[in-house]
Amino acid sequence: MNTTQLAFSVQQLDFYYGSSRALSGINLEIQPQQVTALIGPSGCGKSTFLRCLNRMNDTIHGTRVEGKILLKGEDIYSKEMDVVNLRQRVGMVFQKPNPFPQTIYDNVAFGPRVMGMDVNLDEVVEKSLVAAALWDEVKDDLKSDALGLSLGQQQRLCIARVIAVQPEVILMDESTSALDPIATLRVEELIADLKKEYTIVIVTHNMQQAARVSDHTGLFWLGELVEFAPTTQMFTTPKEELTEAYITGRMG
């Protein structure tokens, strides 16, 4: 497929923390408007890889990248790439909800304000909260403190905050691991809904979650991508012995 038609084309990616290589020879194509799940044991490189996709690792001293990551055909590590613009296009939701100590309204309006987007803020806030399946719960309390929300609501607020700047891709790093089962289910339902408009890449320790929500799954192991395939194939007829061992619980 032409790289401009892909959300991401990752080509021979190596990533280093100082002299230590954390990712080795990663090749991967991420399809638009699908959910891609990255699984694997702790410390295997999946979160490091996720943070390569919007250059969040740039904030860590001594890191470097070799190889290419193309976002709709554009090399995100080229000198011409505006990193602020990249992070607007590729938003991120973290493991623990991190709302700002502001009102619900101001949390969602934060990105458009900072970026000077020429938009109607009231409309953006409502649309983003609707998209994040939170509007009905908070529409009468928009001026209340975001930190007063439940953890599950806070995480959906963080998703709304990402949506408000009109991204193309949403990255989710273990974004339900701090939530209870009911809140987790709400976020999973939300992911299924959001992929109609956005490309979503999730990192998860929960293999059942990967099986439930994703279209494609990749297994990371010791900094390498062992296997990448449609999720149903990955969980029923994996090609690699290591994949089968990890999925069945014999390893990992």
PDB file of C-alpha atoms in Angstrom:
ATOM      1  CA  MET A   1       0.000   0.000   0.000  1.00  0.00           C
ATOM      2  CA  ASN A   2       1.134   3.561  -0.758  1.00  0.00           C
ATOM      3  CA  THR A   3       2.540   5.022   2.479  1.00  0.00           C
ATOM      4  CA  THR A   4       0.324   8.123   2.137  1.00  0.00           C
ATOM      5  CA  GLN A   5      -2.693   5.834   2.570  1.00  0.00           C
ATOM      6  CA  LEU A   6      -1.332   4.361   5.799  1.00  0.00           C
ATOM      7  CA  ALA A   7      -1.705   6.038   9.175  1.00  0.00           C
ATOM      8  CA  PHE A   8       1.881   4.974   9.960  1.00  0.00           C
ATOM      9  CA  SER A   9       4.570   3.151   8.044  1.00  0.00           C
ATOM     10  CA  VAL A  10       7.411   2.135  10.378  1.00  0.00           C
ATOM     11  CA  GLN A  11      10.580   1.069   8.595  1.00  0.00           C
ATOM     12  CA  GLN A  12      13.626  -0.556  10.243  1.00  0.00           C
ATOM     13  CA  LEU A  13      13.150   1.401  13.460  1.00  0.00           C
ATOM     14  CA  ASP A  14      15.887   1.176  16.096  1.00  0.00           C
ATOM     15  CA  PHE A  15      15.600   3.207  19.296  1.00  0.00           C
ATOM     16  CA  TYR A  16      18.328   3.876  21.848  1.00  0.00           C
ATOM     17  CA  TYR A  17      18.426   5.132  25.427  1.00  0.00           C
ATOM     18  CA  GLY A  18      22.048   6.283  25.414  1.00  0.00           C
ATOM     19  CA  SER A  19      24.058   3.260  24.230  1.00  0.00           C
ATOM     20  CA  SER A  20      21.309   0.793  25.180  1.00  0.00           C
ATOM     21  CA  ARG A  21      19.128  -0.368  22.288  1.00  0.00           C
ATOM     22  CA  ALA A  22      15.491  -0.618  23.376  1.00  0.00           C
ATOM     23  CA  LEU A  23      13.905  -1.321  19.975  1.00  0.00           C
ATOM     24  CA  SER A  24      15.446  -3.296  17.152  1.00  0.00           C
ATOM     25  CA  GLY A  25      14.443  -3.446  13.482  1.00  0.00           C
ATOM     26  CA  ILE A  26      10.733  -2.693  13.879  1.00  0.00           C
ATOM     27  CA  ASN A  27       8.720  -2.845  10.638  1.00  0.00           C
ATOM     28  CA  LEU A  28       5.015  -2.180  10.891  1.00  0.00           C
ATOM     29  CA  GLU A  29       2.111  -0.740   8.924  1.00  0.00           C
ATOM     30  CA  ILE A  30      -0.767   0.812  10.871  1.00  0.00           C
ATOM     31  CA  GLN A  31      -4.025   1.119   8.966  1.00  0.00           C
ATOM     32  CA  PRO A  32      -6.198   4.245   9.251  1.00  0.00           C
ATOM     33  CA  GLN A  33      -9.433   4.115  11.258  1.00  0.00           C
ATOM     34  CA  GLN A  34      -8.566   0.820  12.870  1.00  0.00           C
ATOM     35  CA  VAL A  35      -7.503  -0.174  16.364  1.00  0.00           C
ATOM     36  CA  THR A  36      -3.992  -1.601  16.655  1.00  0.00           C
ATOM     37  CA  ALA A  37      -3.076  -3.269  19.963  1.00  0.00           C
ATOM     38  CA  LEU A  38       0.491  -3.786  21.166  1.00  0.00           C
ATOM     39  CA  ILE A  39       0.979  -6.557  23.712  1.00  0.00           C
ATOM     40  CA  GLY A  40       3.944  -8.127  25.463  1.00  0.00           C
ATOM     41  CA  PRO A  41       5.518  -8.413  28.926  1.00  0.00           C
ATOM     42  CA  SER A  42       6.660  -5.383  30.946  1.00  0.00           C
ATOM     43  CA  GLY A  43       9.846  -3.794  29.651  1.00  0.00           C
ATOM     44  CA  CYS A  44       9.568  -5.312  26.176  1.00  0.00           C
ATOM     45  CA  GLY A  45       9.495  -1.961  24.331  1.00  0.00           C
ATOM     46  CA  LYS A  46       5.824  -1.466  23.516  1.00  0.00           C
ATOM     47  CA  SER A  47       5.403   1.830  25.422  1.00  0.00           C
ATOM     48  CA  THR A  48       8.752   3.061  24.090  1.00  0.00           C
ATOM     49  CA  PHE A  49       7.514   2.276  20.580  1.00  0.00           C
ATOM     50  CA  LEU A  50       4.200   4.059  21.205  1.00  0.00           C
ATOM     51  CA  ARG A  51       6.053   7.187  22.348  1.00  0.00           C
ATOM     52  CA  CYS A  52       8.127   7.113  19.158  1.00  0.00           C
ATOM     53  CA  LEU A  53       4.932   7.685  17.167  1.00  0.00           C
ATOM     54  CA  ASN A  54       4.528  11.251  18.451  1.00  0.00           C
ATOM     55  CA  ARG A  55       8.145  11.836  19.475  1.00  0.00           C
ATOM     56  CA  MET A  56       7.383  11.928  23.186  1.00  0.00           C
ATOM     57  CA  ASN A  57      10.740  10.206  23.705  1.00  0.00           C
ATOM     58  CA  ASP A  58      12.404  13.419  22.483  1.00  0.00           C
ATOM     59  CA  THR A  59      11.831  14.785  25.990  1.00  0.00           C
ATOM     60  CA  ILE A  60      14.228  12.145  27.427  1.00  0.00           C
ATOM     61  CA  HIS A  61      17.910  13.157  27.300  1.00  0.00           C
ATOM     62  CA  GLY A  62      20.228  10.909  25.334  1.00  0.00           C
ATOM     63  CA  THR A  63      17.669   9.080  23.222  1.00  0.00           C
ATOM     64  CA  ARG A  64      18.013   8.596  19.485  1.00  0.00           C
ATOM     65  CA  VAL A  65      16.171   6.975  16.619  1.00  0.00           C
ATOM     66  CA  GLU A  66      17.369   5.195  13.484  1.00  0.00           C
ATOM     67  CA  GLY A  67      15.061   4.143  10.660  1.00  0.00           C
ATOM     68  CA  LYS A  68      11.865   5.851   9.579  1.00  0.00           C
ATOM     69  CA  ILE A  69       8.363   6.512  10.831  1.00  0.00           C
ATOM     70  CA  LEU A  70       6.061   7.932   8.169  1.00  0.00           C
ATOM     71  CA  LEU A  71       2.745   9.554   9.156  1.00  0.00           C
ATOM     72  CA  LYS A  72       0.613   9.510   5.995  1.00  0.00           C
ATOM     73  CA  GLY A  73       3.849   9.502   4.003  1.00  0.00           C
ATOM     74  CA  GLU A  74       5.610  12.261   6.005  1.00  0.00           C
ATOM     75  CA  ASP A  75       8.807  11.412   7.881  1.00  0.00           C
ATOM     76  CA  ILE A  76       8.056  12.502  11.447  1.00  0.00           C
ATOM     77  CA  TYR A  77      11.768  12.606  12.356  1.00  0.00           C
ATOM     78  CA  SER A  78      12.719  14.880   9.451  1.00  0.00           C
ATOM     79  CA  LYS A  79      14.010  18.391  10.189  1.00  0.00           C
ATOM     80  CA  GLU A  80      10.918  19.837   8.488  1.00  0.00           C
ATOM     81  CA  MET A  81       8.498  18.156  10.904  1.00  0.00           C
ATOM     82  CA  ASP A  82       6.983  20.595  13.422  1.00  0.00           C
ATOM     83  CA  VAL A  83       6.853  18.563  16.657  1.00  0.00           C
ATOM     84  CA  VAL A  84       4.043  20.689  18.158  1.00  0.00           C
ATOM     85  CA  ASN A  85       1.963  20.074  15.050  1.00  0.00           C
ATOM     86  CA  LEU A  86       2.859  16.364  15.146  1.00  0.00           C
ATOM     87  CA  ARG A  87       1.586  16.042  18.720  1.00  0.00           C
ATOM     88  CA  GLN A  88      -1.629  17.784  17.748  1.00  0.00           C
ATOM     89  CA  ARG A  89      -2.083  15.261  14.923  1.00  0.00           C
ATOM     90  CA  VAL A  90      -1.055  12.317  17.126  1.00  0.00           C
ATOM     91  CA  GLY A  91      -2.597  12.737  20.577  1.00  0.00           C
ATOM     92  CA  MET A  92      -1.849  10.631  23.632  1.00  0.00           C
ATOM     93  CA  VAL A  93      -3.832   9.281  26.580  1.00  0.00           C
ATOM     94  CA  PHE A  94      -1.680   8.078  29.470  1.00  0.00           C
ATOM     95  CA  GLN A  95      -1.912   5.214  31.944  1.00  0.00           C
ATOM     96  CA  LYS A  96      -3.191   7.338  34.819  1.00  0.00           C
ATOM     97  CA  PRO A  97      -5.809  10.011  34.141  1.00  0.00           C
ATOM     98  CA  ASN A  98      -4.055  13.398  34.269  1.00  0.00           C
ATOM     99  CA  PRO A  99      -6.699  16.129  34.150  1.00  0.00           C
ATOM    100  CA  PHE A 100      -5.435  19.642  34.833  1.00  0.00           C
ATOM    101  CA  PRO A 101      -6.499  21.214  38.158  1.00  0.00           C
ATOM    102  CA  GLN A 102      -9.048  23.329  36.317  1.00  0.00           C
ATOM    103  CA  THR A 103     -12.723  23.133  35.428  1.00  0.00           C
ATOM    104  CA  ILE A 104     -14.050  20.399  33.162  1.00  0.00           C
ATOM    105  CA  TYR A 105     -14.669  23.047  30.494  1.00  0.00           C
ATOM    106  CA  ASP A 106     -11.155  24.508  30.716  1.00  0.00           C
ATOM    107  CA  ASN A 107      -9.573  21.043  30.473  1.00  0.00           C
ATOM    108  CA  VAL A 108     -11.223  20.393  27.121  1.00  0.00           C
ATOM    109  CA  ALA A 109     -10.725  23.966  25.869  1.00  0.00           C
ATOM    110  CA  PHE A 110      -7.036  23.986  26.845  1.00  0.00           C
ATOM    111  CA  GLY A 111      -5.567  22.649  23.571  1.00  0.00           C
ATOM    112  CA  PRO A 112      -7.596  24.808  21.163  1.00  0.00           C
ATOM    113  CA  ARG A 113      -6.778  27.883  23.287  1.00  0.00           C
ATOM    114  CA  VAL A 114      -3.042  27.198  23.459  1.00  0.00           C
ATOM    115  CA  MET A 115      -2.884  26.475  19.736  1.00  0.00           C
ATOM    116  CA  GLY A 116      -4.925  29.546  18.876  1.00  0.00           C
ATOM    117  CA  MET A 117      -7.392  27.448  16.887  1.00  0.00           C
ATOM    118  CA  ASP A 118     -10.096  29.535  15.242  1.00  0.00           C
ATOM    119  CA  VAL A 119     -13.057  27.610  16.641  1.00  0.00           C
ATOM    120  CA  ASN A 120     -16.170  28.127  18.747  1.00  0.00           C
ATOM    121  CA  LEU A 121     -14.937  26.817  22.106  1.00  0.00           C
ATOM    122  CA  ASP A 122     -18.412  26.022  23.449  1.00  0.00           C
ATOM    123  CA  GLU A 123     -19.076  23.856  20.391  1.00  0.00           C
ATOM    124  CA  VAL A 124     -15.677  22.159  20.583  1.00  0.00           C
ATOM    125  CA  VAL A 125     -16.116  21.369  24.300  1.00  0.00           C
ATOM    126  CA  GLU A 126     -19.581  19.901  23.780  1.00  0.00           C
ATOM    127  CA  LYS A 127     -18.617  17.932  20.674  1.00  0.00           C
ATOM    128  CA  SER A 128     -15.467  16.531  22.335  1.00  0.00           C
ATOM    129  CA  LEU A 129     -17.313  15.512  25.506  1.00  0.00           C
ATOM    130  CA  VAL A 130     -20.061  13.886  23.410  1.00  0.00           C
ATOM    131  CA  ALA A 131     -17.401  11.995  21.431  1.00  0.00           C
ATOM    132  CA  ALA A 132     -15.813  10.871  24.706  1.00  0.00           C
ATOM    133  CA  ALA A 133     -19.188   9.618  26.018  1.00  0.00           C
ATOM    134  CA  LEU A 134     -19.035  12.057  28.938  1.00  0.00           C
ATOM    135  CA  TRP A 135     -21.341  14.935  27.960  1.00  0.00           C
ATOM    136  CA  ASP A 136     -24.524  13.590  29.546  1.00  0.00           C
ATOM    137  CA  GLU A 137     -22.724  13.096  32.866  1.00  0.00           C
ATOM    138  CA  VAL A 138     -21.098  16.527  33.092  1.00  0.00           C
ATOM    139  CA  LYS A 139     -23.099  18.967  30.925  1.00  0.00           C
ATOM    140  CA  ASP A 140     -24.600  20.665  34.007  1.00  0.00           C
ATOM    141  CA  ASP A 141     -21.250  20.803  35.848  1.00  0.00           C
ATOM    142  CA  LEU A 142     -18.834  22.176  33.251  1.00  0.00           C
ATOM    143  CA  LYS A 143     -17.538  24.802  35.686  1.00  0.00           C
ATOM    144  CA  SER A 144     -16.788  22.249  38.422  1.00  0.00           C
ATOM    145  CA  ASP A 145     -13.296  20.949  39.222  1.00  0.00           C
ATOM    146  CA  ALA A 146     -12.188  18.145  36.893  1.00  0.00           C
ATOM    147  CA  LEU A 147     -10.387  16.477  39.797  1.00  0.00           C
ATOM    148  CA  GLY A 148     -13.772  15.855  41.424  1.00  0.00           C
ATOM    149  CA  LEU A 149     -14.697  13.341  38.711  1.00  0.00           C
ATOM    150  CA  SER A 150     -14.324   9.586  39.203  1.00  0.00           C
ATOM    151  CA  LEU A 151     -11.179   7.974  37.740  1.00  0.00           C
ATOM    152  CA  GLY A 152     -13.139   6.561  34.813  1.00  0.00           C
ATOM    153  CA  GLN A 153     -14.692   9.962  34.089  1.00  0.00           C
ATOM    154  CA  GLN A 154     -11.285  11.624  34.380  1.00  0.00           C
ATOM    155  CA  GLN A 155      -9.866   9.249  31.771  1.00  0.00           C
ATOM    156  CA  ARG A 156     -12.748   9.975  29.394  1.00  0.00           C
ATOM    157  CA  LEU A 157     -12.140  13.700  30.033  1.00  0.00           C
ATOM    158  CA  CYS A 158      -8.502  13.200  29.006  1.00  0.00           C
ATOM    159  CA  ILE A 159      -9.740  11.510  25.826  1.00  0.00           C
ATOM    160  CA  ALA A 160     -12.044  14.497  25.198  1.00  0.00           C
ATOM    161  CA  ARG A 161      -9.068  16.828  25.716  1.00  0.00           C
ATOM    162  CA  VAL A 162      -7.147  14.946  23.004  1.00  0.00           C
ATOM    163  CA  ILE A 163     -10.152  14.963  20.639  1.00  0.00           C
ATOM    164  CA  ALA A 164     -10.579  18.750  21.061  1.00  0.00           C
ATOM    165  CA  VAL A 165      -7.470  19.520  18.979  1.00  0.00           C
ATOM    166  CA  GLN A 166      -8.777  17.407  16.069  1.00  0.00           C
ATOM    167  CA  PRO A 167      -6.093  14.705  15.904  1.00  0.00           C
ATOM    168  CA  GLU A 168      -5.726  12.038  13.228  1.00  0.00           C
ATOM    169  CA  VAL A 169      -4.384   9.391  15.622  1.00  0.00           C
ATOM    170  CA  ILE A 170      -5.023   8.647  19.308  1.00  0.00           C
ATOM    171  CA  LEU A 171      -2.357   6.735  21.247  1.00  0.00           C
ATOM    172  CA  MET A 172      -3.428   5.010  24.475  1.00  0.00           C
ATOM    173  CA  ASP A 173      -0.748   3.747  26.854  1.00  0.00           C
ATOM    174  CA  GLU A 174      -2.334   1.246  29.285  1.00  0.00           C
ATOM    175  CA  SER A 175      -5.191   3.727  29.497  1.00  0.00           C
ATOM    176  CA  THR A 176      -7.549   1.429  31.430  1.00  0.00           C
ATOM    177  CA  SER A 177      -5.064  -0.189  33.826  1.00  0.00           C
ATOM    178  CA  ALA A 178      -5.960   2.215  36.680  1.00  0.00           C
ATOM    179  CA  LEU A 179      -9.722   1.779  36.161  1.00  0.00           C
ATOM    180  CA  ASP A 180     -12.285  -0.614  37.635  1.00  0.00           C
ATOM    181  CA  PRO A 181     -13.977  -3.181  35.335  1.00  0.00           C
ATOM    182  CA  ILE A 182     -17.067  -1.028  34.664  1.00  0.00           C
ATOM    183  CA  ALA A 183     -15.016   2.070  33.811  1.00  0.00           C
ATOM    184  CA  THR A 184     -12.748  -0.118  31.658  1.00  0.00           C
ATOM    185  CA  LEU A 185     -15.755  -1.375  29.711  1.00  0.00           C
ATOM    186  CA  ARG A 186     -16.912   2.214  29.101  1.00  0.00           C
ATOM    187  CA  VAL A 187     -13.517   3.119  27.644  1.00  0.00           C
ATOM    188  CA  GLU A 188     -13.475  -0.039  25.493  1.00  0.00           C
ATOM    189  CA  GLU A 189     -16.922   0.831  24.110  1.00  0.00           C
ATOM    190  CA  LEU A 190     -15.622   4.338  23.474  1.00  0.00           C
ATOM    191  CA  ILE A 191     -12.609   2.993  21.540  1.00  0.00           C
ATOM    192  CA  ALA A 192     -14.936   1.006  19.266  1.00  0.00           C
ATOM    193  CA  ASP A 193     -16.891   4.204  18.616  1.00  0.00           C
ATOM    194  CA  LEU A 194     -13.893   6.476  18.107  1.00  0.00           C
ATOM    195  CA  LYS A 195     -12.294   4.321  15.410  1.00  0.00           C
ATOM    196  CA  LYS A 196     -15.026   5.469  13.010  1.00  0.00           C
ATOM    197  CA  GLU A 197     -13.135   8.781  12.906  1.00  0.00           C
ATOM    198  CA  TYR A 198      -9.669   8.155  14.326  1.00  0.00           C
ATOM    199  CA  THR A 199      -6.775   5.730  14.039  1.00  0.00           C
ATOM    200  CA  ILE A 200      -6.168   4.253  17.504  1.00  0.00           C
ATOM    201  CA  VAL A 201      -3.061   2.514  18.809  1.00  0.00           C
ATOM    202  CA  ILE A 202      -3.242   0.985  22.285  1.00  0.00           C
ATOM    203  CA  VAL A 203      -0.655  -0.599  24.543  1.00  0.00           C
ATOM    204  CA  THR A 204      -2.215  -3.128  26.893  1.00  0.00           C
ATOM    205  CA  HIS A 205      -1.145  -5.879  29.287  1.00  0.00           C
ATOM    206  CA  ASN A 206      -4.654  -7.261  29.066  1.00  0.00           C
ATOM    207  CA  MET A 207      -4.778  -9.786  26.223  1.00  0.00           C
ATOM    208  CA  GLN A 208      -8.552 -10.162  26.535  1.00  0.00           C
ATOM    209  CA  GLN A 209      -8.823  -6.427  25.973  1.00  0.00           C
ATOM    210  CA  ALA A 210      -6.623  -6.632  22.872  1.00  0.00           C
ATOM    211  CA  ALA A 211      -8.805  -9.466  21.562  1.00  0.00           C
ATOM    212  CA  ARG A 212     -12.001  -7.494  22.279  1.00  0.00           C
ATOM    213  CA  VAL A 213     -11.166  -4.078  20.859  1.00  0.00           C
ATOM    214  CA  SER A 214      -8.426  -4.343  18.219  1.00  0.00           C
ATOM    215  CA  ASP A 215      -8.321  -5.080  14.507  1.00  0.00           C
ATOM    216  CA  HIS A 216      -4.579  -5.841  14.454  1.00  0.00           C
ATOM    217  CA  THR A 217      -2.253  -6.974  17.233  1.00  0.00           C
ATOM    218  CA  GLY A 218       1.514  -6.885  17.558  1.00  0.00           C
ATOM    219  CA  LEU A 219       3.578  -8.846  20.100  1.00  0.00           C
ATOM    220  CA  PHE A 220       6.717  -7.131  21.386  1.00  0.00           C
ATOM    221  CA  TRP A 221       9.440  -9.186  23.064  1.00  0.00           C
ATOM    222  CA  LEU A 222      12.834  -7.873  24.233  1.00  0.00           C
ATOM    223  CA  GLY A 223      12.601  -4.845  21.957  1.00  0.00           C
ATOM    224  CA  GLU A 224      11.603  -6.758  18.844  1.00  0.00           C
ATOM    225  CA  LEU A 225       8.262  -7.131  17.077  1.00  0.00           C
ATOM    226  CA  VAL A 226       7.803 -10.899  17.104  1.00  0.00           C
ATOM    227  CA  GLU A 227       4.549 -11.022  15.157  1.00  0.00           C
ATOM    228  CA  PHE A 228       1.992  -8.600  13.766  1.00  0.00           C
ATOM    229  CA  ALA A 229      -1.284  -9.844  12.297  1.00  0.00           C
ATOM    230  CA  PRO A 230      -5.058  -9.388  12.238  1.00  0.00           C
ATOM    231  CA  THR A 231      -6.210  -9.910  15.820  1.00  0.00           C
ATOM    232  CA  THR A 232      -8.388 -12.963  15.127  1.00  0.00           C
ATOM    233  CA  GLN A 233      -5.494 -14.669  13.362  1.00  0.00           C
ATOM    234  CA  MET A 234      -3.058 -13.685  16.108  1.00  0.00           C
ATOM    235  CA  PHE A 235      -5.192 -15.224  18.835  1.00  0.00           C
ATOM    236  CA  THR A 236      -6.344 -18.343  16.981  1.00  0.00           C
ATOM    237  CA  THR A 237      -3.540 -19.339  14.597  1.00  0.00           C
ATOM    238  CA  PRO A 238      -0.359 -17.397  15.449  1.00  0.00           C
ATOM    239  CA  LYS A 239       2.575 -18.109  13.145  1.00  0.00           C
ATOM    240  CA  GLU A 240       5.314 -17.785  15.753  1.00  0.00           C
ATOM    241  CA  GLU A 241       5.879 -20.276  18.546  1.00  0.00           C
ATOM    242  CA  LEU A 242       6.711 -17.443  20.949  1.00  0.00           C
ATOM    243  CA  THR A 243       3.374 -15.746  20.198  1.00  0.00           C
ATOM    244  CA  GLU A 244       1.467 -18.929  20.991  1.00  0.00           C
ATOM    245  CA  ALA A 245       3.484 -19.449  24.180  1.00  0.00           C
ATOM    246  CA  TYR A 246       2.769 -15.887  25.338  1.00  0.00           C
ATOM    247  CA  ILE A 247      -0.933 -15.922  24.459  1.00  0.00           C
ATOM    248  CA  THR A 248      -1.519 -19.271  26.157  1.00  0.00           C
ATOM    249  CA  GLY A 249       0.359 -18.118  29.272  1.00  0.00           C
ATOM    250  CA  ARG A 250       3.285 -20.527  28.962  1.00  0.00           C
ATOM    251  CA  MET A 251       5.676 -17.572  28.759  1.00  0.00           C
ATOM    252  CA  GLY A 252       5.607 -13.961  29.914  1.00  0.00           C
TER     253      GLY A 252
END
